[in-house]
Short mmCIF file of C-alpha atoms in Angstrom, two decimals:
data_model
loop_
_atom_site.label_atom_id
_atom_site.label_comp_id
_atom_site.label_asym_id
_atom_site.label_seq_id
_atom_site.Cartn_x
_atom_site.Cartn_y
_atom_site.Cartn_z
CA ALA A 171 132.64 130.49 45.61
CA GLN A 172 131.17 130.23 42.12
CA SER A 173 131.46 127.52 39.24
CA VAL A 174 129.71 126.75 36.02
CA THR A 175 129.08 123.48 34.39
CA GLN A 176 128.08 123.05 30.80
CA LEU A 177 126.73 119.68 30.05
CA GLY A 178 127.96 118.35 26.62
CA SER A 179 131.33 119.53 24.87
CA HIS A 180 129.89 119.24 21.87
CA VAL A 181 126.33 119.73 20.33
CA SER A 182 125.20 119.08 16.67
CA VAL A 183 121.96 119.93 15.02
CA SER A 184 120.78 120.44 11.58
CA GLU A 185 120.06 123.67 10.18
CA GLY A 186 116.30 124.78 11.33
CA ALA A 187 116.30 122.47 14.28
CA LEU A 188 116.11 123.50 18.11
CA VAL A 189 119.24 124.43 19.73
CA LEU A 190 119.55 123.79 23.68
CA LEU A 191 122.82 124.28 25.33
CA ARG A 192 122.84 123.51 28.90
CA CYS A 193 124.14 125.40 31.88
CA ASN A 194 124.07 124.86 35.52
CA TYR A 195 125.70 127.03 38.10
CA SER A 196 126.62 127.30 41.75
CA SER A 197 126.90 130.12 43.70
CA SER A 198 126.89 131.32 47.14
CA VAL A 199 125.52 134.80 46.41
CA PRO A 200 122.63 135.66 43.98
CA PRO A 201 124.08 135.07 40.79
CA TYR A 202 124.51 137.25 37.58
CA LEU A 203 124.48 134.94 34.63
CA PHE A 204 125.86 135.36 31.03
CA TRP A 205 126.11 133.74 27.68
CA TYR A 206 128.76 134.39 25.29
CA VAL A 207 129.58 133.30 21.78
CA GLN A 208 133.36 133.14 20.70
CA TYR A 209 134.20 132.62 16.88
CA PRO A 210 137.71 131.22 16.01
CA ASN A 211 140.49 133.55 17.20
CA GLN A 212 138.19 136.26 18.13
CA GLY A 213 136.96 137.70 21.51
CA LEU A 214 133.64 137.14 23.27
CA GLN A 215 130.38 138.49 22.19
CA LEU A 216 127.56 138.85 24.83
CA LEU A 217 124.50 137.05 23.73
CA LEU A 218 122.14 137.45 26.62
CA LYS A 219 122.60 138.00 30.59
CA TYR A 220 120.30 137.64 33.69
CA THR A 221 120.77 140.02 36.60
CA THR A 222 117.55 140.50 38.24
CA GLY A 223 113.64 140.68 37.34
CA ALA A 224 112.40 138.56 34.49
CA THR A 225 113.62 135.23 34.55
CA LEU A 226 113.21 134.55 30.84
CA VAL A 227 115.80 136.59 29.26
CA LYS A 228 116.06 137.36 25.25
CA GLY A 229 119.15 137.99 23.58
CA ILE A 230 120.79 138.65 20.21
CA ASN A 231 120.43 136.50 17.09
CA GLY A 232 117.16 134.84 18.29
CA PHE A 233 118.80 133.35 21.38
CA GLU A 234 116.96 133.28 24.79
CA ALA A 235 117.74 131.67 28.31
CA GLU A 236 115.73 130.91 31.13
CA PHE A 237 116.84 131.22 34.86
CA LYS A 238 115.67 128.58 36.97
CA LYS A 239 116.86 129.13 40.65
CA SER A 240 115.14 125.82 42.00
CA GLU A 241 117.18 123.99 39.29
CA THR A 242 120.42 126.34 39.31
CA SER A 243 120.04 126.41 35.65
CA PHE A 244 120.52 128.92 32.65
CA HIS A 245 120.11 126.73 29.57
CA LEU A 246 120.27 128.58 26.15
CA THR A 247 117.90 127.76 23.40
CA LYS A 248 117.06 128.98 19.96
CA PRO A 249 114.12 127.85 18.12
CA SER A 250 115.75 127.39 14.61
CA ALA A 251 119.41 126.81 14.03
CA HIS A 252 121.16 128.61 11.25
CA MET A 253 124.67 127.77 9.85
CA SER A 254 126.20 130.96 11.12
CA ASP A 255 125.24 129.73 14.74
CA ALA A 256 128.14 127.34 14.64
CA ALA A 257 130.47 128.69 17.19
CA GLU A 258 132.15 128.04 20.83
CA TYR A 259 129.33 128.99 23.44
CA PHE A 260 130.43 129.78 27.04
CA CYS A 261 128.00 130.31 29.97
CA ALA A 262 129.55 132.39 32.94
CA VAL A 263 128.46 133.40 36.45
CA SER A 264 129.58 136.32 38.86
CA GLY A 265 128.56 137.94 41.87
CA ALA A 266 127.74 141.63 41.88
CA SER A 267 130.23 144.44 42.70
CA GLY A 268 133.00 144.04 40.27
CA THR A 269 133.85 140.43 40.51
CA ALA A 270 135.36 138.21 37.67
CA LEU A 271 133.12 136.25 35.56
CA ILE A 272 133.73 132.68 35.82
CA PHE A 273 133.18 130.46 32.72
CA GLY A 274 132.03 126.82 32.05
CA LYS A 275 134.23 124.89 29.70
CA GLY A 276 132.40 125.80 26.71
CA THR A 277 130.08 124.08 24.25
CA THR A 278 130.84 123.76 20.40
CA LEU A 279 127.58 123.89 18.65
CA SER A 280 127.83 122.38 14.99
CA VAL A 281 125.22 123.01 12.53
CA SER A 282 124.72 120.92 9.52
CA SER A 283 122.86 121.66 6.41
CA GLY B 251 127.78 149.35 24.58
CA ALA B 252 131.11 149.98 26.09
CA VAL B 253 134.27 149.01 24.16
CA VAL B 254 137.57 147.38 25.32
CA SER B 255 140.34 147.65 23.08
CA GLN B 256 143.26 145.10 23.43
CA HIS B 257 146.48 145.34 21.46
CA PRO B 258 148.31 143.73 20.08
CA SER B 259 145.85 141.10 18.39
CA TRP B 260 148.70 138.83 17.93
CA VAL B 261 152.43 138.82 18.44
CA ILE B 262 155.12 136.30 17.70
CA CYS B 263 158.23 136.45 20.35
CA LYS B 264 161.58 134.76 20.81
CA SER B 265 162.14 132.54 23.97
CA GLY B 266 163.52 134.54 26.72
CA THR B 267 161.96 138.00 25.63
CA SER B 268 159.18 139.88 27.26
CA VAL B 269 155.88 140.95 25.60
CA LYS B 270 153.50 143.57 26.65
CA ILE B 271 149.71 143.46 26.18
CA GLU B 272 147.65 146.55 26.60
CA CYS B 273 143.96 146.67 27.30
CA ARG B 274 141.94 149.86 27.21
CA SER B 275 138.47 150.65 28.18
CA LEU B 276 137.85 153.26 25.37
CA ASP B 277 134.55 155.23 26.51
CA PHE B 278 134.27 154.23 30.28
CA GLN B 279 136.45 154.09 33.38
CA ALA B 280 136.93 150.63 34.48
CA THR B 281 138.09 150.41 38.18
CA THR B 282 138.61 146.95 37.82
CA MET B 283 139.85 144.66 35.04
CA PHE B 284 140.52 140.95 34.58
CA TRP B 285 142.83 138.98 32.57
CA TYR B 286 142.04 135.40 31.22
CA ARG B 287 144.06 132.98 29.41
CA GLN B 288 142.62 130.56 26.89
CA PHE B 289 144.36 127.23 25.69
CA PRO B 290 143.13 126.06 22.20
CA LYS B 291 139.58 124.66 22.56
CA GLN B 292 139.48 125.31 26.04
CA SER B 293 137.82 127.59 28.56
CA LEU B 294 138.75 130.93 29.80
CA MET B 295 140.74 130.59 32.83
CA LEU B 296 140.99 133.60 35.36
CA MET B 297 144.67 134.56 35.82
CA ALA B 298 144.41 137.76 37.83
CA THR B 299 142.30 140.66 38.80
CA SER B 300 143.74 144.13 38.41
CA ASN B 301 142.77 147.20 40.43
CA GLU B 302 143.63 150.64 39.38
CA GLY B 303 146.19 152.12 41.72
CA SER B 304 146.99 148.83 43.77
CA LYS B 305 148.63 145.53 43.19
CA ALA B 306 146.77 142.77 41.01
CA THR B 307 145.37 139.88 42.78
CA TYR B 308 146.60 136.66 41.07
CA GLU B 309 144.77 133.24 40.88
CA GLN B 310 146.29 130.23 42.56
CA GLY B 311 149.05 128.76 40.47
CA VAL B 312 149.50 131.86 38.05
CA GLU B 313 153.17 133.11 38.67
CA LYS B 314 153.10 136.72 39.38
CA ASP B 315 156.65 137.25 38.57
CA LYS B 316 156.26 135.92 34.96
CA PHE B 317 152.96 137.72 34.27
CA LEU B 318 153.28 141.35 35.51
CA ILE B 319 149.94 143.25 35.65
CA ASN B 320 149.89 147.13 35.82
CA HIS B 321 146.80 149.26 36.03
CA ALA B 322 147.96 152.59 36.19
CA SER B 323 145.04 154.59 35.18
CA LEU B 324 141.23 153.91 35.11
CA THR B 325 141.38 153.15 31.30
CA LEU B 326 144.71 151.18 30.91
CA SER B 327 145.79 147.77 32.15
CA THR B 328 148.83 146.02 30.81
CA LEU B 329 149.84 142.54 31.12
CA THR B 330 153.54 141.74 30.41
CA VAL B 331 154.76 138.16 29.94
CA THR B 332 158.29 138.23 31.08
CA SER B 333 161.11 135.83 29.92
CA ALA B 334 158.42 133.95 27.58
CA HIS B 335 158.83 130.42 26.88
CA PRO B 336 156.75 128.26 24.20
CA GLU B 337 154.46 127.05 26.94
CA ASP B 338 153.30 130.53 27.47
CA SER B 339 151.98 130.58 23.91
CA SER B 340 148.27 131.15 24.32
CA PHE B 341 145.21 133.54 23.66
CA TYR B 342 145.12 136.22 26.26
CA ILE B 343 141.94 138.13 26.87
CA CYS B 344 141.08 141.02 29.03
CA SER B 345 138.07 142.28 30.56
CA ALA B 346 136.58 145.22 32.29
CA ARG B 347 133.56 145.89 34.25
CA VAL B 348 131.94 149.52 34.24
CA THR B 349 132.29 151.36 37.52
CA GLY B 350 128.96 152.26 38.58
CA ILE B 351 127.12 149.89 36.06
CA ASP B 352 128.14 146.49 37.64
CA THR B 353 126.14 144.13 35.49
CA GLU B 354 128.19 143.27 32.52
CA ALA B 355 131.73 142.62 31.70
CA PHE B 356 133.17 143.79 28.43
CA PHE B 357 135.89 141.78 26.59
CA GLY B 358 138.91 142.68 24.51
CA GLN B 359 139.34 141.02 21.06
CA GLY B 360 142.10 138.91 22.67
CA THR B 361 145.88 138.51 22.05
CA ARG B 362 147.18 135.37 20.20
CA LEU B 363 150.85 135.19 21.63
CA THR B 364 153.34 132.66 20.18
CA VAL B 365 156.69 132.07 21.51
CA VAL B 366 159.47 130.55 19.48
#
């Protein structure tokens, strides 16, 4: 069984500040981990993913995440927030072989000027 | 990346009628597709897993007679909400994983269903 916990349903930062969105996972098999962003009334856009190999993963729009197996974490960071980063962010986990992604409850990121 | 097209993007229907939502993989074959439901400001909840040529597997608590899923080909899965009621109003999103490239899931644009 797999699950995802996103700590903090709402994160507020100032433009230019560090963004840190937290994600912890539980998985009985080696996990595949994902971060998605969703804008209102739209589908999901993949930011980045971890499958195997390098534990520091770089994604689009300056985001990156680090897979830490010992901490069962996959936190998302961005050095400098931009107003356009304001959106809903979802962390997800899956096993291999075509299984469904299981999503966390999401974190709303607000960016103020 | 691969493209998943979901249609319609929004639909309004009357209580008691049925609505069909289509999910197509445009440039790849998807052995498995997934249907999710998302309530306002909430996460995506997996409803069912759809396998081409076989019956869908529903998650616990999902009414299989209300949410009919058909996956007749490697590029098309459909979700039919039967005898819709206002409580079925939600955002429905489909997803597909690429056969043979099993590390990423691609998502449709979602369908906003409003039952009046």
